[in-house]
Short mmCIF file of C-alpha atoms in Angstrom, two decimals:
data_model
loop_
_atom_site.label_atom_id
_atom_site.label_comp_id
_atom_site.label_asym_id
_atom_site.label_seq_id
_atom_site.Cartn_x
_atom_site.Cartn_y
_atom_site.Cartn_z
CA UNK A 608 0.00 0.00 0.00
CA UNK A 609 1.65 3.51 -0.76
CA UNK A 610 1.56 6.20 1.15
CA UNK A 611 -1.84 8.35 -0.42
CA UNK A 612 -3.67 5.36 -0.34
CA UNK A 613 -2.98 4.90 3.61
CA UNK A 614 -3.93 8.20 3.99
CA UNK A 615 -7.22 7.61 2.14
CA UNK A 616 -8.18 4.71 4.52
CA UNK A 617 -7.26 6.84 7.38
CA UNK A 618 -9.53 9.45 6.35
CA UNK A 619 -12.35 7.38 5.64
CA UNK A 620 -11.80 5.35 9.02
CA UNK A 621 -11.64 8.71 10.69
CA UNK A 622 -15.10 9.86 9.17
CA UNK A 623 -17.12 7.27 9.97
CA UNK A 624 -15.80 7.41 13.46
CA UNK A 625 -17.06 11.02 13.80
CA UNK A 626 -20.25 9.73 12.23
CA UNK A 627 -21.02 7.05 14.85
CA UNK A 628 -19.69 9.37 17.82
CA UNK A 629 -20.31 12.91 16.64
CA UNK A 630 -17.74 15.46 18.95
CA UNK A 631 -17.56 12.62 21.15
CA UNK A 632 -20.66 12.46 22.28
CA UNK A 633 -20.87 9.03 23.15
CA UNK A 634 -17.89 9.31 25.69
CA UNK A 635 -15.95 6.51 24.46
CA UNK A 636 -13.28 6.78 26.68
CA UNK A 637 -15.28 6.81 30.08
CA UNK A 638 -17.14 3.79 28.62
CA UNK A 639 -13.82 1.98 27.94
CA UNK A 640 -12.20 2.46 30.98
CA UNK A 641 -15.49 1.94 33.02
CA UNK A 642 -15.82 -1.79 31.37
CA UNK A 643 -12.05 -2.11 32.25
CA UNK A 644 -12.72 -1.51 36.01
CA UNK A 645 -15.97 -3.58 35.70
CA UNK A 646 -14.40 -6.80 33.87
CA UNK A 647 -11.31 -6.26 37.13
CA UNK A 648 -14.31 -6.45 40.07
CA UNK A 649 -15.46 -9.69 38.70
CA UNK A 650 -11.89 -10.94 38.35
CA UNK A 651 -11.36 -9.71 41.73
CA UNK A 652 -14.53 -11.46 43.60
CA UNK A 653 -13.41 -14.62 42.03
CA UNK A 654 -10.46 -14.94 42.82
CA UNK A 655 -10.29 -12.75 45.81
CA UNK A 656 -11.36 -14.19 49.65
CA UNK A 657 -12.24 -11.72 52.11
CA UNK A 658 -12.85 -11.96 55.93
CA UNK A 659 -16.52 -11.30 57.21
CA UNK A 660 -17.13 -7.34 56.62
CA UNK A 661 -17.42 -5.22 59.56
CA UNK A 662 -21.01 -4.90 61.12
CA UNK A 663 -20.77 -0.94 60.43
CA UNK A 664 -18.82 0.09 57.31
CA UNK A 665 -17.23 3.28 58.80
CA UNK A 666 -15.64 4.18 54.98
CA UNK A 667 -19.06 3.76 53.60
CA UNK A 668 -20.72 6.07 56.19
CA UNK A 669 -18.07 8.71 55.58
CA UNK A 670 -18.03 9.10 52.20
CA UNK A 671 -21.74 9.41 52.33
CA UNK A 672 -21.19 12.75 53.77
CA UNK A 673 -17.63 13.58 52.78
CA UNK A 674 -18.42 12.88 48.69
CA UNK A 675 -22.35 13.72 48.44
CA UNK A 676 -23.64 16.01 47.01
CA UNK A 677 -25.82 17.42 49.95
CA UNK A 678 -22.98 17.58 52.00
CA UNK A 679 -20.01 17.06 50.24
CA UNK A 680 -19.08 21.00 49.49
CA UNK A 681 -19.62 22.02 53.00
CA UNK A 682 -17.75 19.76 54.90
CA UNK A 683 -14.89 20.21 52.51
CA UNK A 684 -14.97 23.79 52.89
CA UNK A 685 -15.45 23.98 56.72
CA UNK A 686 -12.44 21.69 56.87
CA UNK A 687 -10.31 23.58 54.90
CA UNK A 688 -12.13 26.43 56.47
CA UNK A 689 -10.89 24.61 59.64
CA UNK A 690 -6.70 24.30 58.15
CA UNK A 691 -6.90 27.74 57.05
CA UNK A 692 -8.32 29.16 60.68
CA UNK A 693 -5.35 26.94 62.42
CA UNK A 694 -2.59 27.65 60.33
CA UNK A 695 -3.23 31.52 60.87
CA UNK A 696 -3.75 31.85 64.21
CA UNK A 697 -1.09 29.38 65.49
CA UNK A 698 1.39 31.19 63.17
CA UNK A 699 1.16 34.90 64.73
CA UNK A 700 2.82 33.74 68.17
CA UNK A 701 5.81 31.32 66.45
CA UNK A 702 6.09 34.26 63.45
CA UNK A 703 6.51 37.15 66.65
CA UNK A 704 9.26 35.15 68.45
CA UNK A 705 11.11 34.43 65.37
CA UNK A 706 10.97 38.02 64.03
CA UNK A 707 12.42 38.66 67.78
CA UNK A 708 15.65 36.40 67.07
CA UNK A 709 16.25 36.96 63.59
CA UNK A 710 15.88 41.04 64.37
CA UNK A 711 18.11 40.68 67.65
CA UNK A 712 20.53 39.55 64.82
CA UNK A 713 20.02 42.29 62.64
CA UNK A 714 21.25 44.38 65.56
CA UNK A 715 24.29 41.71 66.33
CA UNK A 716 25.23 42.35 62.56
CA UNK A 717 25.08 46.21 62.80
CA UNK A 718 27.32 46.04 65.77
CA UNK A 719 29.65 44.13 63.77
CA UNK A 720 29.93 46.08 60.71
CA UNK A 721 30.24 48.99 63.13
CA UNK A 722 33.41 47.60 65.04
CA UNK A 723 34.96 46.36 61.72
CA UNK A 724 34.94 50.26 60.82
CA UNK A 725 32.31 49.75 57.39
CA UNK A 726 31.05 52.85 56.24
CA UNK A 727 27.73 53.71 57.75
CA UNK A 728 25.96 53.52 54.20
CA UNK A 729 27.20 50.27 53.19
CA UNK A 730 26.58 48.83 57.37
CA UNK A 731 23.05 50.22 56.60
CA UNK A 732 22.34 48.29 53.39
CA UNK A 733 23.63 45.61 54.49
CA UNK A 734 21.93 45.04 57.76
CA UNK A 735 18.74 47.18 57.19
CA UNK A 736 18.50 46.04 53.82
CA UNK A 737 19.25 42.69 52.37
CA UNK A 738 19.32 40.92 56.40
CA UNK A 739 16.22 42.83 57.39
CA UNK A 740 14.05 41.47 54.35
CA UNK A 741 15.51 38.12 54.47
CA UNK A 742 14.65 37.82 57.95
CA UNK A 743 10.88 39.24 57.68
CA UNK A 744 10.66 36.84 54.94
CA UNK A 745 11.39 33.87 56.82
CA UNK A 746 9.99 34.40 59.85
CA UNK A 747 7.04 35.39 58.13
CA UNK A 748 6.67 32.44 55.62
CA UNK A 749 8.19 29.45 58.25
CA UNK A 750 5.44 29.45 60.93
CA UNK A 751 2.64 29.22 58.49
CA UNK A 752 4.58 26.74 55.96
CA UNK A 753 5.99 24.65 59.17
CA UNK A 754 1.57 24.41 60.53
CA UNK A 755 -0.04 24.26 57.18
CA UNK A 756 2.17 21.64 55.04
CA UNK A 757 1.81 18.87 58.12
CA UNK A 758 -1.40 19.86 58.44
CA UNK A 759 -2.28 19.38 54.65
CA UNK A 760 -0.37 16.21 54.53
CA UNK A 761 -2.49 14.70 57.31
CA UNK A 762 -5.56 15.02 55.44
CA UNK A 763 -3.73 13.32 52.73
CA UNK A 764 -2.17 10.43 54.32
CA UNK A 765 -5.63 9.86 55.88
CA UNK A 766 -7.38 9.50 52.80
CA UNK A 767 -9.59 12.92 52.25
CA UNK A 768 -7.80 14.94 49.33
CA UNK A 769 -8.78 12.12 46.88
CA UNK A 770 -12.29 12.85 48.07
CA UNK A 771 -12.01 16.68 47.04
CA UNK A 772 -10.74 16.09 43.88
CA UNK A 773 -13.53 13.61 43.37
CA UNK A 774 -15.89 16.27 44.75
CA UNK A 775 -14.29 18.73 42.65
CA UNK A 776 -13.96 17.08 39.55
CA UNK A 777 -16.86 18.02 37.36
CA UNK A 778 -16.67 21.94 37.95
CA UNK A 779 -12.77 21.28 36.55
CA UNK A 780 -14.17 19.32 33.86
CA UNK A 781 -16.79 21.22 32.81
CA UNK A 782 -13.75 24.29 32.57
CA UNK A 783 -12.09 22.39 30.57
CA UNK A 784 -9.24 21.48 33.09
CA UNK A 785 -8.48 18.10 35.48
CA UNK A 786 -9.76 17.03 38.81
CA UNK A 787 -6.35 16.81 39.90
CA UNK A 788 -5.99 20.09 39.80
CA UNK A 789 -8.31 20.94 43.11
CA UNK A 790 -5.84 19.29 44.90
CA UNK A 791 -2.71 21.33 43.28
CA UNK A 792 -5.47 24.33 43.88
CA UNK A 793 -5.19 23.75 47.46
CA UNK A 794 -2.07 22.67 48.06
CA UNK A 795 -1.09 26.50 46.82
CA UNK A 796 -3.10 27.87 49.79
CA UNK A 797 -0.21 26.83 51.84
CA UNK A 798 2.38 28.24 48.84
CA UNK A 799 2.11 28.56 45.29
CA UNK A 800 5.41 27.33 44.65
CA UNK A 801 4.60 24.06 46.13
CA UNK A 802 1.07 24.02 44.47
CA UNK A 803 2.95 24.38 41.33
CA UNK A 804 5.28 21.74 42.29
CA UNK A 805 2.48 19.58 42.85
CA UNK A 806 1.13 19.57 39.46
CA UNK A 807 3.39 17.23 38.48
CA UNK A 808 0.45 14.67 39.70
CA UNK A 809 -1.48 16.01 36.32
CA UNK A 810 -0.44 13.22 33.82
CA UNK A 811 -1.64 15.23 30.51
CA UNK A 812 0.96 17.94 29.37
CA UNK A 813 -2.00 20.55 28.96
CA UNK A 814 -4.10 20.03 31.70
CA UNK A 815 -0.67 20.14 34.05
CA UNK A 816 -0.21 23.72 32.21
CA UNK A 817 -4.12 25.11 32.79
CA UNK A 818 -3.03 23.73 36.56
CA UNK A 819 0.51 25.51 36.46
CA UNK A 820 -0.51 28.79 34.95
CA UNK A 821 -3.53 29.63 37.31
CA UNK A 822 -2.46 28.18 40.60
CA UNK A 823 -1.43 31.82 41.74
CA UNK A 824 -5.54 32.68 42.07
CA UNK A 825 -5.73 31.18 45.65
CA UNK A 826 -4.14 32.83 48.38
CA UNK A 827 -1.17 31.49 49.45
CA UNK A 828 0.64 31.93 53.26
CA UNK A 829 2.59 35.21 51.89
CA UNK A 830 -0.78 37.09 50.74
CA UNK A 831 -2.44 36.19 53.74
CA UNK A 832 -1.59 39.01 56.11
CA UNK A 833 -2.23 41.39 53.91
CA UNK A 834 -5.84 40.08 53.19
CA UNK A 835 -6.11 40.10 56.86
CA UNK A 836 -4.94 43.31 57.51
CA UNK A 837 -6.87 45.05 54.89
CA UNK A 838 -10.19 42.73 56.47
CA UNK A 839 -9.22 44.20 59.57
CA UNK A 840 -9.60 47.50 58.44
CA UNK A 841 -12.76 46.89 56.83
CA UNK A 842 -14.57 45.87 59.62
CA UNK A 843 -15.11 47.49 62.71
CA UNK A 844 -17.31 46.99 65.97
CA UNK A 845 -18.33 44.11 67.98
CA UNK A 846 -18.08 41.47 65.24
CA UNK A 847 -14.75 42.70 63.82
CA UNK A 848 -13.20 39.35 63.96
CA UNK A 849 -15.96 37.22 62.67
CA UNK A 850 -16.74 40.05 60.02
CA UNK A 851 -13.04 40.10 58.74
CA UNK A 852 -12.98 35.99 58.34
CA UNK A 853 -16.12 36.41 56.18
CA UNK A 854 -14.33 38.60 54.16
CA UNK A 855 -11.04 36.56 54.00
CA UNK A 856 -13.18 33.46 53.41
CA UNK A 857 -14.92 35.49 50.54
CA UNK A 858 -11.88 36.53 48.73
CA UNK A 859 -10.71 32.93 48.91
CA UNK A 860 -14.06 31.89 47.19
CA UNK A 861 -13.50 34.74 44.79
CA UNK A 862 -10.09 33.19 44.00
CA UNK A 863 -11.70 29.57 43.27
CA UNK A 864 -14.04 31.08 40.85
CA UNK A 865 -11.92 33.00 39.23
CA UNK A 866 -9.59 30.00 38.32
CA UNK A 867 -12.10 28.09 37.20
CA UNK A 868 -13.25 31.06 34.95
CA UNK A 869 -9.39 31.30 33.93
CA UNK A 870 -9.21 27.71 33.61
CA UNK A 871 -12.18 27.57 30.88
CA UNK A 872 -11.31 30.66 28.84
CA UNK A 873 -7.50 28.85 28.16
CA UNK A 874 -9.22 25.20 27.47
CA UNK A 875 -10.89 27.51 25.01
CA UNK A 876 -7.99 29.73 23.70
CA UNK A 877 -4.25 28.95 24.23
CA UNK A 878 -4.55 25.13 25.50
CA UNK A 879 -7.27 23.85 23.69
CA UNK A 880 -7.62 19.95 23.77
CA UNK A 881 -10.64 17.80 25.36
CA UNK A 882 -10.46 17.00 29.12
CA UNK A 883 -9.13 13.50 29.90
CA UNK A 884 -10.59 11.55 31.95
CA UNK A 885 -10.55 11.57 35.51
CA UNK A 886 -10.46 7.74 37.03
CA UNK A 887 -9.97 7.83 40.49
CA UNK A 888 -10.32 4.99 43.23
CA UNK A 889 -11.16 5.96 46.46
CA UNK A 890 -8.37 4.84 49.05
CA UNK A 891 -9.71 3.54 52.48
CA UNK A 892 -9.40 6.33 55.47
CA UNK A 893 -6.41 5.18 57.26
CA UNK A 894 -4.58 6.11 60.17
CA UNK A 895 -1.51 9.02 58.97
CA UNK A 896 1.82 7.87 59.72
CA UNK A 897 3.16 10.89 61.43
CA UNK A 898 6.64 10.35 61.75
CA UNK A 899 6.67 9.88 57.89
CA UNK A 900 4.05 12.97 57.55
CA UNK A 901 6.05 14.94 58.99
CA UNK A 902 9.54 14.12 57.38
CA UNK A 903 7.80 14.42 53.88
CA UNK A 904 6.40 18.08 55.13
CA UNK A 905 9.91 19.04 56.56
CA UNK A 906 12.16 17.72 53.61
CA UNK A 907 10.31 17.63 50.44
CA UNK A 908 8.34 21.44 51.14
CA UNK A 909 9.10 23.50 53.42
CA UNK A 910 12.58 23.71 53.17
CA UNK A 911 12.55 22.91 49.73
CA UNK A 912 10.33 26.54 49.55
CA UNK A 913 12.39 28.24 52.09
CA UNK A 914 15.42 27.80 50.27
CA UNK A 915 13.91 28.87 47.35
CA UNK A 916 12.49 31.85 48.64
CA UNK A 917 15.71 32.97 50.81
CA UNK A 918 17.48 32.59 47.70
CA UNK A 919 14.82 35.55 45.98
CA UNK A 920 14.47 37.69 49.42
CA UNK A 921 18.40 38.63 49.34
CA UNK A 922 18.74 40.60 46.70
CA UNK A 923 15.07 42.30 46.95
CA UNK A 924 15.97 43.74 50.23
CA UNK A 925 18.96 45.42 48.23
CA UNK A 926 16.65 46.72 45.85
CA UNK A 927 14.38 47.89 48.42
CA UNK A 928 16.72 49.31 50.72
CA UNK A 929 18.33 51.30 47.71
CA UNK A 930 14.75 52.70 46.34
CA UNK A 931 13.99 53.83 49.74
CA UNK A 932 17.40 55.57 50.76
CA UNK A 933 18.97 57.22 47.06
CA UNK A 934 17.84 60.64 46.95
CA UNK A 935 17.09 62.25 43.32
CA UNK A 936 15.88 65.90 42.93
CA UNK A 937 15.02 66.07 46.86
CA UNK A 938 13.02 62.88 46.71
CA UNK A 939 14.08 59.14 47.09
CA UNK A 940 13.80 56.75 44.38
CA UNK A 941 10.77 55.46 45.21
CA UNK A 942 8.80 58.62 45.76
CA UNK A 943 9.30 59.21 42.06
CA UNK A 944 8.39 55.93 41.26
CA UNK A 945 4.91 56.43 42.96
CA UNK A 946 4.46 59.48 41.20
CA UNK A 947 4.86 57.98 37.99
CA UNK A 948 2.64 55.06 38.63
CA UNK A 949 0.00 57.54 40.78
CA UNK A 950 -2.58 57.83 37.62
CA UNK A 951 -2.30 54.10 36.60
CA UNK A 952 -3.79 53.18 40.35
CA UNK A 953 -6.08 55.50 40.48
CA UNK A 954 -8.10 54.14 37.93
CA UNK A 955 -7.69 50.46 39.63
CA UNK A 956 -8.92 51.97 43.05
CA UNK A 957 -5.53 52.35 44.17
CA UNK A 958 -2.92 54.51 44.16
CA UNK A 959 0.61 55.13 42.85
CA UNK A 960 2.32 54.06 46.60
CA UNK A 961 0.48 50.76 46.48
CA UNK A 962 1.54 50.08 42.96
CA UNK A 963 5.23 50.96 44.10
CA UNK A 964 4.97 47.99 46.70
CA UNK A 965 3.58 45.46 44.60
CA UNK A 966 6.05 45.82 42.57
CA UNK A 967 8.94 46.02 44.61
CA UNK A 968 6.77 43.47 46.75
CA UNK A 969 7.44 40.77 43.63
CA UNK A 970 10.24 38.76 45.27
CA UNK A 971 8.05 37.82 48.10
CA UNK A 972 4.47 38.70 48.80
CA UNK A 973 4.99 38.94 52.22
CA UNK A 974 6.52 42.59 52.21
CA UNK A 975 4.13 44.25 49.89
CA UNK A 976 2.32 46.18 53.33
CA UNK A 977 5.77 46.60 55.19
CA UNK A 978 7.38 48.44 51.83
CA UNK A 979 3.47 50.21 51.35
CA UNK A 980 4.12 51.65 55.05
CA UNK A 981 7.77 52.28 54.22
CA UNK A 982 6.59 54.07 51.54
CA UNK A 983 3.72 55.97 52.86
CA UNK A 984 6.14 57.03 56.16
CA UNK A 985 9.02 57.49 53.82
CA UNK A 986 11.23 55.34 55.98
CA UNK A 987 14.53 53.93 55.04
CA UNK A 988 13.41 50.16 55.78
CA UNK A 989 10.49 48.12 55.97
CA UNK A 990 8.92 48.25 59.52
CA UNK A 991 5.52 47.15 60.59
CA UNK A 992 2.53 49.15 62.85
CA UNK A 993 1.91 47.44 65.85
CA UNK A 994 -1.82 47.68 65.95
CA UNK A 995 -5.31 47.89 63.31
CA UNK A 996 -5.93 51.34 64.66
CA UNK A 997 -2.35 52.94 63.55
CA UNK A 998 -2.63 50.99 60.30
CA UNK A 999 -5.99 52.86 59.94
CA UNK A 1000 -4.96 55.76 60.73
CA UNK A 1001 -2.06 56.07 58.85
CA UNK A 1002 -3.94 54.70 55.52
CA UNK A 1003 -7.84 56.19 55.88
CA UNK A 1004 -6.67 59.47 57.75
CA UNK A 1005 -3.79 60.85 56.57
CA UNK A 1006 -3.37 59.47 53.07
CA UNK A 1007 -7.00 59.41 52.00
CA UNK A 1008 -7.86 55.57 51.74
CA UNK A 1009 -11.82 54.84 51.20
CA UNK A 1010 -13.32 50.96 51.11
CA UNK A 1011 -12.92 50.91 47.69
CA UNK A 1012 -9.44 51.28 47.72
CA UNK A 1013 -9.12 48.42 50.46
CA UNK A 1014 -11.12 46.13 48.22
CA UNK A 1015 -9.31 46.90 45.44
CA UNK A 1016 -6.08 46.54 46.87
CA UNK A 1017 -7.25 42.76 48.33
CA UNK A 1018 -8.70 41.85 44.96
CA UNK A 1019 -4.95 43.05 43.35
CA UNK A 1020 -3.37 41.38 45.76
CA UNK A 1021 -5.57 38.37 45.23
CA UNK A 1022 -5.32 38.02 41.56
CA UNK A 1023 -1.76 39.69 41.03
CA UNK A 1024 1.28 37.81 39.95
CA UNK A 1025 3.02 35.46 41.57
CA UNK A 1026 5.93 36.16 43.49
CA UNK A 1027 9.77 35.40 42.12
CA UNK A 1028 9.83 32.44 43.75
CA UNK A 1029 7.11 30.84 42.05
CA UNK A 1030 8.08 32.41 38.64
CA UNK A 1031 11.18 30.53 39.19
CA UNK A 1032 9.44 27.64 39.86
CA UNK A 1033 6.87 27.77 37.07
CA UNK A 1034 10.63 28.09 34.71
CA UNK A 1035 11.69 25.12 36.36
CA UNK A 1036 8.95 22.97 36.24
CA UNK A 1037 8.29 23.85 32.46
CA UNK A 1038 11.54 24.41 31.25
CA UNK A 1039 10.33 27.48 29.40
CA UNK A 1040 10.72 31.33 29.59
CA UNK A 1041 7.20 31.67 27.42
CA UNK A 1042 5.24 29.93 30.27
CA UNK A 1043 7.03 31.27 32.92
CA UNK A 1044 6.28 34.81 31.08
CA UNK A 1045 2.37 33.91 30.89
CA UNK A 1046 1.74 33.15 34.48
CA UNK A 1047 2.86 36.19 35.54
CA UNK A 1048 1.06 38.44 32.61
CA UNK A 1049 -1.92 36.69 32.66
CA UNK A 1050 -2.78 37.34 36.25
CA UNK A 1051 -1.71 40.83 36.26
CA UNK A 1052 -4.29 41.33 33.21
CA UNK A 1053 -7.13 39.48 35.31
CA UNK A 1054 -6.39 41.87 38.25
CA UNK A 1055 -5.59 44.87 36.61
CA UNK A 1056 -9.18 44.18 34.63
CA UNK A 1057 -11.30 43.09 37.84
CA UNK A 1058 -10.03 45.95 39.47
CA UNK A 1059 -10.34 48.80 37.02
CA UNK A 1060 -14.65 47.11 36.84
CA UNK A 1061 -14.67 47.78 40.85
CA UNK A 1062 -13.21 50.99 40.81
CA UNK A 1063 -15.00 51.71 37.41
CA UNK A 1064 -18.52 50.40 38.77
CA UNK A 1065 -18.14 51.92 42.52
CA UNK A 1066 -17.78 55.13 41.19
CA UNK A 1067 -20.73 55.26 38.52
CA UNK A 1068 -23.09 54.15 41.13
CA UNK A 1069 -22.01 56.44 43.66
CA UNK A 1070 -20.74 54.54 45.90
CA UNK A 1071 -17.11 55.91 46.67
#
C-alpha cells in the first residue's frame, strides 16, 4: 500500500468514526475504561477471599457525607475552612518570636559592621537592607509553611484529598481542566510554589499547564496578612473578627471562581484539547503515619520553599533598601516611582504608593504592606505598625484611603502575579521562559481588569 492510499483509509476510518460518535458524544473513553474496572471487580470477587465485613462500614458512612452532594461542598470547605483558621492563628505567636531572634541579629550584625569600621551607608544596606528582608521573609513564611504543610499532609495520608478532587472534579471538567488540579489548587493555599510543584500529579501535558498557569488565584501563606490586615480594616465593631474571616473566606471563594473562569477561557484559547478523563479509586481512610508525615512536610516542602524563597528575598531587600534611601531631585527613588505610577492606580482603586509595593513586593508577597508603610512614612526600611488602629490611621486618615481602595487593593493582591519564587518555579517545572512569562502576565491582566470594573462600577453608582 503507498503512502496516499494509507492516507485515504485513514480518512475514511476517521469519518465514519465522527459519524457514529459525533464530537464525542458518546464518551468513548469513560465507557472503555469503566468496562475495564468492571471486567477487574469480577476478576477480583473470584479470585479474591475476604474476611466477614465489619457490622458498620465506617468508609461507607463517611463518604456518604464527605463525597455527596448534599454535603459534600460544605464539609470540605469547613475543613479547609478549619486548616486555614489553624494555620493563621497558630502562626502569629511562632512568626513574633522568630521576628524577635532573627531582628536581635540584625542588631548583632550592625554592631559588627560597626566595630569592623564599614562605612555607615554600606553597614546600613547591608543590615537594614538585604538581612532585614531576608529575615521578615522567613519568619514570616516558616510558621505558616511549618503548621499548614503537616497539616495538609495529614488530610492526605488519611485519605480525604482524593475525596475533594472527586468532589471537585466536574466543575474542573466542565472548565475544561483536570480534577487533579483541586488538589494542586489547594495545596497553593499553603504556597504557590509548592502548588505548582504539585502539578506534576497532572499526567496530561496541557491540563498540568491550565493547573501551572492559574495556581497563583488562591491565596497562598505570603498574601495572607495582607488580606487580613486590609479585612481588619474593613470591619469594625463588635463582630470585627468574625466580620473580617467572612471577608477573608470570601476573597478565597473569589479566587476559586476565578480560576475556574481562567481555567475555561484557556481550554478555550491557548490550550485547547478535550479533558481527559478523571479515574480515580477511592483509598480507604487510614490512620496518617506521622513520623513519615512529617519528614515528607519538613524535607520535600518546606525547606525545599524556604530555600527557594531565601534565595529571591536577598537581593530584593537590596533593591528595596536602595529605592527607599537614594535621593534624586530632593526625593528618594521610590517617591518618584509612585508618582509615575500615581494615575495608573487611580483608575484600579488604588494609588501610585500601592503600585510601588507590589512591585517592589514581587520577590516575596509577604513585604508588599511593610514596603506600602515604608513608603507611605518614607522610611529607610520596611517596619511594621503594631496595631489595626495605627494601620488605619495612617492609611484612611492621613493618606486618603476609602473601602474601595481596600477592596481593590485585596482583589490586586488576590489576583496579582506570583511572586519570584514561584516564577522561578513555574521556569523550572516547564523548562520554558514563554510559560514562565504567561503566568505572571496573565494574572496581572485578570487583576488589573477586575479591578479597574470595581473601581469603574463603585464610582458610577455612587458609591465611593
Amino acid at each position: 500500500m503507498n503512502r496516499g492510499s494509507a492516507f485515504t483509509g485513514l480518512n475514511e476510518i476517521l469519518q465514519e468514526a465522527e459519524r457514529l460518535n459525533p464530537a464525542g458524544s458518546l464518551k468513548l473513553s469513560d465507557s472503555i475504561v469503566s468496562a475495564i474496572y468492571g471486567r477487574a471487580e469480577r476478576i477480583a470477587q473470584k479470585a479474591v477471599s475476604q474476611e466477614a465485613r465489619p457490622a458498620v462500614d465506617w468508609d461507607k458512612r463517611l463518604d456518604d457525607i464527605l463525597t455527596s452532594k448534599l454535603f459534600g461542598f460544605p464539609s470540605m470547605f469547613l475543613l479547609l475552612a478549619a486548616l486555614f483558621w489553624v494555620t493563621v492563628s497558630g502562626a502569629n505567636y511562632p512568626s513574633e518570636v522568630l521576628a524577635a531572634v532573627l531582628f536581635r541579629g540584625q542588631e548583632k550584625l550592625a554592631e559588627l559592621l560597626a566595630w569592623l569600621r564599614v562605612p555607615a551607608f554600606v553597614s546600613s544596606f547591608l543590615a537594614d537592607g538585604v538581612y532585614r528582608c531576608l529575615a521578615w521573609v522567613v519568619s514570616v513564611m516558616l510558621p505558616p509553611m511549618a503548621i499548614f504543610f503537616p497539616c495538609f499532609a495529614l488530610l492526605e495520608d488519611l485519605g480525604y484529598l482524593p475525596r475533594v478532587a472527586f468532589n471537585l472534579d466536574s466543575l474542573f471538567k466542565k472548565a475544561g481542566a483536570h480534577g487533579k488540579q483541586s488538589l494542586t489548587m489547594s495545596m497553593g493555599l499553603g504556597c504557590n510554589a509548592a502548588g505548582v510543584i504539585s502539578c506534576r500529579i497532572i499526567e496530561s501535558p496541557r491540563e498540568r499547564l491550565i493547573a501551572v498557569l492559574t495556581n497563583n488565584f488562591v491565596p497562598c501563606n505570603g498574601r495572607f496578612p495582607t488580606l487580613i490586615a486590609l479585612a481588619g480594616l474593613l470591619a469594625t465593631g463588635a463582630g470585627a473578627s468574625a466580620g473580617a474571616a467572612l471577608i477573608v473566606s470570601g476573597m478565597v471563594l473569589s479566587g476559586i471562581a476565578v480560576t475556574l473562569a481562567v481555567s475555561w477561557i484557556l481550554s478555550k484559547t491557548l490550550l485547547k484539547g478535550i479533558p481527559s478523563s478523571f479515574t480515580l479509586e477511592l483509598p480507604p481512610y487510614r490512620r496518617p503515619q506521622l513520623g513519615r508525615v512529617i519528614a515528607r512536610s519538613v524535607f520535600d516542602r518546606i525547606l525545599f520553599v524556604l530555600r527557594r524563597a531565601a534565595c529571591v528575598a536577598a537581593p530584593a531587600g537590596a533593591v528595596i533598601w536602595l529605592a527607599a534611601n537614594v535621593q534624586a531631585g530632593g526625593a528618594s527613588i521610590m517617591a518618584h516611582f509612585a508618582g509615575w505610577l500615581d494615575p495608573f492606580g487611580r483608575l484600579l482603586g488604588m494609588d501610585g504608593h500601592i503600585m510601588a509595593a507590589f512591585l517592589l513586593g514581587l520577590p516575596a508577597n509577604e513585604i508588599v504592606l511593610p514596603v506600602l508603610i515604608m513608603s507611605y512614612t518614607a522610611a529607610g526600611s520596611m517596619l511594621e505598625l503594631d496595631s489595626f488602629e495605627a494601620l488605619r490611621q495612617l492609611f484612611m486618615a492621613e493618606h486618603g484611603w476609602t473601602w474601595l481602595t481596600a477592596v481593590c487593593m485585596m482583589l490586586f493582591s488576590l489576583l496579582h502575579y506570583p511572586c519570584g519564587t514561584t516564577l522561578w518555579t513555574i521556569y523550572k517545572e516547564t523548562n520554558s521562559f514563554k510559560w514562565a512569562i504567561l503566568s505572571a502576565l496573565i494574572p496581572l491582566l485578570v487583576a488589573c481588569l477586575v479591578c479597574f470594573a470595581a473601581a469603574r462600577a463603585a464610582r458610577l453608582l455612587g458609591w465611593a
